[in-house]
Amino acid sequence: MDDVVVVRAGSGPEVLLVHGGAGPRTTWGALSALADRWTLAQVHRRGYPPSPAPQAGQDYEVDARDLAPLLAGRPHLVAHSYGVLAALLAAAAAPGSVRSLTLIEPPLTYLVPGDGDVARLEHLGDTVLTHGMDTDPADLREFLHLAGASVDDGPLPHQVVAGVRRAHGARLPSQGRPRLGLIRRARIPVLIASGGHAAAHERICDALATTLGGERTVHMGAGHYVAAAPGFTDRLATFLRTSENNNP
């Protein structure tokens, strides 16, 4: 089968969860309590079993096409990191099919031109996705730290190496230009979240919240994996409930 796999748990309105470079369990495990009120639908992007492998590397444009039929039931859409690009592309293509958007630390570096920290993040991301494990070791570790990987001065853990190899050759986030104006004009409720661990991520999220007219929240304690940070689950639950009431 060529379709991506979606694993659902819980009951109630659907919350479609789109992970980034890490898999669904790592990214969304802390949200399990929401299944008492919502149907949590975890998308496994191509390359993340049990979904099939991509034909030519990770690609947010392919991911967006995979998401399109999953929006038929008008879910709340929650996306993290690289997965935000696909979520925004899919939402812009069919704004009426998304009940709300929660966007966590996206790599939309073009929103903050001329900022040194943001330019450094873009450079590191493009370099690692282009060169994989052949990236300069210092640059690779700096990027992995910003991307939430648990690394120290020793050999890189097996799962981290596997993640770098999976990302190698991906479509570069710096090339993505989602049609944000369409999303804002559709008045989709938007929540932008970050983890307070890196200036570049904070400035990108600030700019995205301004561009989309969205709510802004910061939850420290889990680095790039903001969904696991203290207080985030409650904040998301409040946002989802408000979106249900105001955007039925």
mmCIF file of C-alpha atoms in Angstrom:
data_model
loop_
_atom_site.group_PDB
_atom_site.id
_atom_site.type_symbol
_atom_site.label_atom_id
_atom_site.label_comp_id
_atom_site.label_asym_id
_atom_site.label_seq_id
_atom_site.Cartn_x
_atom_site.Cartn_y
_atom_site.Cartn_z
ATOM 1 C CA MET A 1 0.000 0.000 0.000
ATOM 2 C CA ASP A 2 1.186 3.515 -0.799
ATOM 3 C CA ASP A 3 -0.955 5.383 1.734
ATOM 4 C CA VAL A 4 0.526 6.842 4.894
ATOM 5 C CA VAL A 5 -0.607 5.267 8.150
ATOM 6 C CA VAL A 6 -2.652 7.155 10.740
ATOM 7 C CA VAL A 7 -2.990 5.675 14.231
ATOM 8 C CA ARG A 8 -6.040 6.887 16.161
ATOM 9 C CA ALA A 9 -6.826 6.784 19.873
ATOM 10 C CA GLY A 10 -9.547 8.336 21.985
ATOM 11 C CA SER A 11 -12.959 9.732 21.095
ATOM 12 C CA GLY A 12 -14.404 13.079 20.164
ATOM 13 C CA PRO A 13 -13.403 15.653 17.522
ATOM 14 C CA GLU A 14 -10.285 14.667 15.625
ATOM 15 C CA VAL A 15 -6.893 16.245 16.283
ATOM 16 C CA LEU A 16 -4.553 15.376 13.409
ATOM 17 C CA LEU A 17 -0.942 15.259 14.641
ATOM 18 C CA VAL A 18 1.886 15.743 12.116
ATOM 19 C CA HIS A 19 5.381 15.068 13.440
ATOM 20 C CA GLY A 20 8.672 16.482 12.197
ATOM 21 C CA GLY A 21 12.071 14.812 12.226
ATOM 22 C CA ALA A 22 11.344 12.630 15.234
ATOM 23 C CA GLY A 23 8.613 9.996 15.108
ATOM 24 C CA PRO A 24 5.068 10.322 16.448
ATOM 25 C CA ARG A 25 5.748 8.603 19.784
ATOM 26 C CA THR A 26 8.625 10.911 20.678
ATOM 27 C CA THR A 27 6.818 14.004 19.478
ATOM 28 C CA TRP A 28 3.288 13.414 20.772
ATOM 29 C CA GLY A 29 3.520 10.889 23.616
ATOM 30 C CA ALA A 30 2.899 13.521 26.289
ATOM 31 C CA LEU A 31 -0.487 14.419 24.781
ATOM 32 C CA SER A 32 -2.092 11.049 25.566
ATOM 33 C CA ALA A 33 -4.334 12.535 28.268
ATOM 34 C CA LEU A 34 -6.197 14.488 25.586
ATOM 35 C CA ALA A 35 -7.669 11.221 24.284
ATOM 36 C CA ASP A 36 -10.352 11.509 26.981
ATOM 37 C CA ARG A 37 -11.908 14.393 25.046
ATOM 38 C CA TRP A 38 -10.428 14.195 21.537
ATOM 39 C CA THR A 39 -9.548 11.626 18.903
ATOM 40 C CA LEU A 40 -5.773 11.826 18.564
ATOM 41 C CA ALA A 41 -4.830 10.866 15.004
ATOM 42 C CA GLN A 42 -1.065 10.427 14.682
ATOM 43 C CA VAL A 43 0.171 10.636 11.104
ATOM 44 C CA HIS A 44 3.291 8.600 10.326
ATOM 45 C CA ARG A 45 5.009 10.563 7.586
ATOM 46 C CA ARG A 46 6.694 8.659 4.755
ATOM 47 C CA GLY A 47 9.865 7.005 5.979
ATOM 48 C CA TYR A 48 8.436 6.391 9.464
ATOM 49 C CA PRO A 49 7.099 2.830 9.763
ATOM 50 C CA PRO A 50 4.498 1.537 9.292
ATOM 51 C CA SER A 51 4.114 4.123 6.520
ATOM 52 C CA PRO A 52 5.985 3.425 3.277
ATOM 53 C CA ALA A 53 9.383 4.916 2.472
ATOM 54 C CA PRO A 54 9.464 8.083 0.351
ATOM 55 C CA GLN A 55 10.482 7.675 -3.262
ATOM 56 C CA ALA A 56 13.146 10.373 -3.161
ATOM 57 C CA GLY A 57 13.795 11.576 0.380
ATOM 58 C CA GLN A 58 11.690 13.501 2.864
ATOM 59 C CA ASP A 59 9.525 16.077 1.122
ATOM 60 C CA TYR A 60 7.002 18.395 2.752
ATOM 61 C CA GLU A 61 5.215 18.861 -0.589
ATOM 62 C CA VAL A 62 4.576 15.109 -0.771
ATOM 63 C CA ASP A 63 3.540 15.159 2.887
ATOM 64 C CA ALA A 64 1.034 17.922 2.103
ATOM 65 C CA ARG A 65 -0.538 15.779 -0.602
ATOM 66 C CA ASP A 66 -0.732 12.916 1.886
ATOM 67 C CA LEU A 67 -2.514 15.175 4.370
ATOM 68 C CA ALA A 68 -5.102 16.445 1.878
ATOM 69 C CA PRO A 69 -7.537 13.492 2.106
ATOM 70 C CA LEU A 70 -7.103 13.380 5.887
ATOM 71 C CA LEU A 71 -8.707 16.825 6.139
ATOM 72 C CA ALA A 72 -12.073 15.569 4.860
ATOM 73 C CA GLY A 73 -13.487 15.473 8.401
ATOM 74 C CA ARG A 74 -12.265 19.026 9.161
ATOM 75 C CA PRO A 75 -9.883 18.139 12.006
ATOM 76 C CA HIS A 76 -7.852 20.339 14.272
ATOM 77 C CA LEU A 77 -4.335 20.223 12.789
ATOM 78 C CA VAL A 78 -1.290 20.167 15.086
ATOM 79 C CA ALA A 79 2.194 20.064 13.552
ATOM 80 C CA HIS A 80 5.789 20.131 14.735
ATOM 81 C CA SER A 81 9.011 21.353 13.101
ATOM 82 C CA TYR A 82 9.440 20.016 9.522
ATOM 83 C CA GLY A 83 5.840 18.778 9.664
ATOM 84 C CA VAL A 84 4.583 22.369 9.934
ATOM 85 C CA LEU A 85 5.524 22.993 6.303
ATOM 86 C CA ALA A 86 3.228 20.207 5.105
ATOM 87 C CA ALA A 87 0.462 21.318 7.452
ATOM 88 C CA LEU A 88 0.590 24.888 6.163
ATOM 89 C CA LEU A 89 0.657 23.800 2.518
ATOM 90 C CA ALA A 90 -2.326 21.501 3.056
ATOM 91 C CA ALA A 91 -4.257 24.120 5.017
ATOM 92 C CA ALA A 92 -3.610 26.813 2.416
ATOM 93 C CA ALA A 93 -4.864 24.483 -0.331
ATOM 94 C CA ALA A 94 -8.140 23.846 1.521
ATOM 95 C CA PRO A 95 -8.607 26.426 4.304
ATOM 96 C CA GLY A 96 -12.184 25.379 4.959
ATOM 97 C CA SER A 97 -11.056 21.846 5.818
ATOM 98 C CA VAL A 98 -9.094 22.835 8.933
ATOM 99 C CA ARG A 99 -10.856 23.667 12.205
ATOM 100 C CA SER A 100 -7.723 25.084 13.845
ATOM 101 C CA LEU A 101 -3.937 25.114 13.472
ATOM 102 C CA THR A 102 -1.338 24.569 16.200
ATOM 103 C CA LEU A 103 2.193 25.114 14.864
ATOM 104 C CA ILE A 104 5.253 24.224 16.939
ATOM 105 C CA GLU A 105 8.746 25.610 16.183
ATOM 106 C CA PRO A 106 8.568 25.588 12.361
ATOM 107 C CA PRO A 107 11.695 26.161 10.232
ATOM 108 C CA LEU A 108 10.216 29.197 8.453
ATOM 109 C CA THR A 109 13.431 31.167 8.550
ATOM 110 C CA TYR A 110 12.467 33.481 5.666
ATOM 111 C CA LEU A 111 10.027 35.240 8.002
ATOM 112 C CA VAL A 112 12.942 36.829 9.897
ATOM 113 C CA PRO A 113 15.341 38.253 7.290
ATOM 114 C CA GLY A 114 18.622 39.716 8.431
ATOM 115 C CA ASP A 115 18.678 38.016 11.831
ATOM 116 C CA GLY A 116 21.999 36.324 12.597
ATOM 117 C CA ASP A 117 20.609 33.569 14.832
ATOM 118 C CA VAL A 118 17.900 32.685 12.327
ATOM 119 C CA ALA A 119 20.387 32.719 9.438
ATOM 120 C CA ARG A 120 22.617 30.355 11.395
ATOM 121 C CA LEU A 121 19.705 27.968 11.993
ATOM 122 C CA GLU A 122 18.857 28.008 8.285
ATOM 123 C CA HIS A 123 22.478 27.363 7.314
ATOM 124 C CA LEU A 124 22.825 24.460 9.736
ATOM 125 C CA GLY A 125 19.546 22.876 8.668
ATOM 126 C CA ASP A 126 20.296 23.147 4.958
ATOM 127 C CA THR A 127 23.817 21.803 5.476
ATOM 128 C CA VAL A 128 22.738 18.742 7.470
ATOM 129 C CA LEU A 129 19.888 17.882 5.104
ATOM 130 C CA THR A 130 22.258 18.231 2.142
ATOM 131 C CA HIS A 131 25.320 16.432 3.506
ATOM 132 C CA GLY A 132 23.959 14.153 6.236
ATOM 133 C CA MET A 133 26.631 12.434 8.292
ATOM 134 C CA ASP A 134 29.331 14.100 6.162
ATOM 135 C CA THR A 135 28.470 17.450 7.765
ATOM 136 C CA ASP A 136 31.261 19.045 9.800
ATOM 137 C CA PRO A 137 30.959 17.334 13.226
ATOM 138 C CA ALA A 138 30.720 20.602 15.154
ATOM 139 C CA ASP A 139 27.990 21.924 12.865
ATOM 140 C CA LEU A 140 26.150 18.617 13.024
ATOM 141 C CA ARG A 141 26.110 18.595 16.825
ATOM 142 C CA GLU A 142 25.016 22.230 16.945
ATOM 143 C CA PHE A 143 22.100 21.475 14.643
ATOM 144 C CA LEU A 144 21.151 18.315 16.541
ATOM 145 C CA HIS A 145 21.069 20.290 19.769
ATOM 146 C CA LEU A 146 18.743 22.891 18.216
ATOM 147 C CA ALA A 147 16.614 20.078 16.792
ATOM 148 C CA GLY A 148 16.131 18.471 20.197
ATOM 149 C CA ALA A 149 18.413 15.453 19.894
ATOM 150 C CA SER A 150 20.052 14.211 23.093
ATOM 151 C CA VAL A 151 23.768 14.382 22.266
ATOM 152 C CA ASP A 152 26.961 14.937 24.236
ATOM 153 C CA ASP A 153 30.661 14.840 23.387
ATOM 154 C CA GLY A 154 30.671 11.067 22.865
ATOM 155 C CA PRO A 155 29.676 9.038 19.807
ATOM 156 C CA LEU A 156 26.259 9.892 18.424
ATOM 157 C CA PRO A 157 23.551 7.458 19.565
ATOM 158 C CA HIS A 158 22.385 4.955 16.967
ATOM 159 C CA GLN A 159 18.902 6.444 16.780
ATOM 160 C CA VAL A 160 20.324 9.924 16.196
ATOM 161 C CA VAL A 161 22.518 8.679 13.354
ATOM 162 C CA ALA A 162 19.493 6.910 11.868
ATOM 163 C CA GLY A 163 17.536 10.149 12.042
ATOM 164 C CA VAL A 164 20.278 12.120 10.277
ATOM 165 C CA ARG A 165 20.452 9.516 7.527
ATOM 166 C CA ARG A 166 16.676 9.552 7.109
ATOM 167 C CA ALA A 167 16.698 13.352 6.780
ATOM 168 C CA HIS A 168 19.620 13.365 4.331
ATOM 169 C CA GLY A 169 18.432 14.560 0.924
ATOM 170 C CA ALA A 170 15.156 16.040 2.188
ATOM 171 C CA ARG A 171 13.557 18.998 0.465
ATOM 172 C CA LEU A 172 15.092 22.041 2.180
ATOM 173 C CA PRO A 173 12.768 23.996 4.477
ATOM 174 C CA SER A 174 14.399 27.226 3.305
ATOM 175 C CA GLN A 175 12.778 26.639 -0.101
ATOM 176 C CA GLY A 176 9.244 26.493 1.300
ATOM 177 C CA ARG A 177 6.895 29.440 0.954
ATOM 178 C CA PRO A 178 3.447 28.441 2.273
ATOM 179 C CA ARG A 179 0.638 30.791 1.286
ATOM 180 C CA LEU A 180 0.170 32.252 4.737
ATOM 181 C CA GLY A 181 -2.100 35.027 3.498
ATOM 182 C CA LEU A 182 -4.746 32.487 2.488
ATOM 183 C CA ILE A 183 -4.722 31.008 5.974
ATOM 184 C CA ARG A 184 -5.053 34.385 7.659
ATOM 185 C CA ARG A 185 -7.875 35.467 5.365
ATOM 186 C CA ALA A 186 -9.722 32.233 6.151
ATOM 187 C CA ARG A 187 -9.675 33.235 9.851
ATOM 188 C CA ILE A 188 -8.526 29.830 10.986
ATOM 189 C CA PRO A 189 -7.761 29.891 14.726
ATOM 190 C CA VAL A 190 -3.978 29.573 15.106
ATOM 191 C CA LEU A 191 -1.730 28.816 18.085
ATOM 192 C CA ILE A 192 2.050 29.194 17.694
ATOM 193 C CA ALA A 193 4.183 27.406 20.301
ATOM 194 C CA SER A 194 7.875 27.361 21.140
ATOM 195 C CA GLY A 195 10.110 25.993 23.883
ATOM 196 C CA GLY A 196 12.123 29.019 24.977
ATOM 197 C CA HIS A 197 15.417 27.236 24.311
ATOM 198 C CA ALA A 198 16.770 29.011 21.212
ATOM 199 C CA ALA A 199 16.532 32.627 20.083
ATOM 200 C CA ALA A 200 16.046 31.664 16.432
ATOM 201 C CA HIS A 201 12.997 29.535 17.148
ATOM 202 C CA GLU A 202 11.473 32.254 19.325
ATOM 203 C CA ARG A 203 11.871 34.937 16.663
ATOM 204 C CA ILE A 204 10.461 32.718 13.922
ATOM 205 C CA CYS A 205 7.445 31.871 16.057
ATOM 206 C CA ASP A 206 6.921 35.525 16.951
ATOM 207 C CA ALA A 207 6.988 36.454 13.259
ATOM 208 C CA LEU A 208 4.638 33.628 12.290
ATOM 209 C CA ALA A 209 2.139 34.604 14.997
ATOM 210 C CA THR A 210 2.172 38.175 13.697
ATOM 211 C CA THR A 211 1.790 37.066 10.078
ATOM 212 C CA LEU A 212 -1.146 34.751 10.813
ATOM 213 C CA GLY A 213 -2.715 36.826 13.584
ATOM 214 C CA GLY A 214 -2.372 33.819 15.857
ATOM 215 C CA GLU A 215 -2.061 33.250 19.581
ATOM 216 C CA ARG A 216 1.452 32.797 20.961
ATOM 217 C CA THR A 217 2.635 30.518 23.774
ATOM 218 C CA VAL A 218 6.013 29.455 25.204
ATOM 219 C CA HIS A 219 6.569 26.293 27.256
ATOM 220 C CA MET A 220 10.030 25.635 28.586
ATOM 221 C CA GLY A 221 11.512 22.387 29.858
ATOM 222 C CA ALA A 222 11.554 20.050 26.854
ATOM 223 C CA GLY A 223 13.649 21.957 24.312
ATOM 224 C CA HIS A 224 12.454 21.527 20.743
ATOM 225 C CA TYR A 225 9.885 18.900 21.808
ATOM 226 C CA VAL A 226 7.486 21.518 23.098
ATOM 227 C CA ALA A 227 4.528 19.123 23.256
ATOM 228 C CA ALA A 228 6.283 17.355 26.154
ATOM 229 C CA ALA A 229 6.898 20.566 28.134
ATOM 230 C CA PRO A 230 5.025 21.331 31.367
ATOM 231 C CA GLY A 231 1.767 23.132 30.735
ATOM 232 C CA PHE A 232 1.572 22.551 27.010
ATOM 233 C CA THR A 233 -1.115 19.855 27.097
ATOM 234 C CA ASP A 234 -3.408 22.080 29.164
ATOM 235 C CA ARG A 235 -2.743 25.067 26.901
ATOM 236 C CA LEU A 236 -3.525 23.028 23.804
ATOM 237 C CA ALA A 237 -6.703 21.650 25.360
ATOM 238 C CA THR A 238 -7.905 25.176 26.133
ATOM 239 C CA PHE A 239 -7.138 26.308 22.592
ATOM 240 C CA LEU A 240 -8.958 23.341 21.061
ATOM 241 C CA ARG A 241 -12.041 23.883 23.202
ATOM 242 C CA THR A 242 -12.132 27.597 22.371
ATOM 243 C CA SER A 243 -11.717 26.833 18.680
ATOM 244 C CA GLU A 244 -14.598 24.363 18.832
ATOM 245 C CA ASN A 245 -16.844 26.962 20.434
ATOM 246 C CA ASN A 246 -15.863 29.845 18.171
ATOM 247 C CA ASN A 247 -15.388 27.947 14.903
ATOM 248 C CA PRO A 248 -17.950 25.095 14.907
#
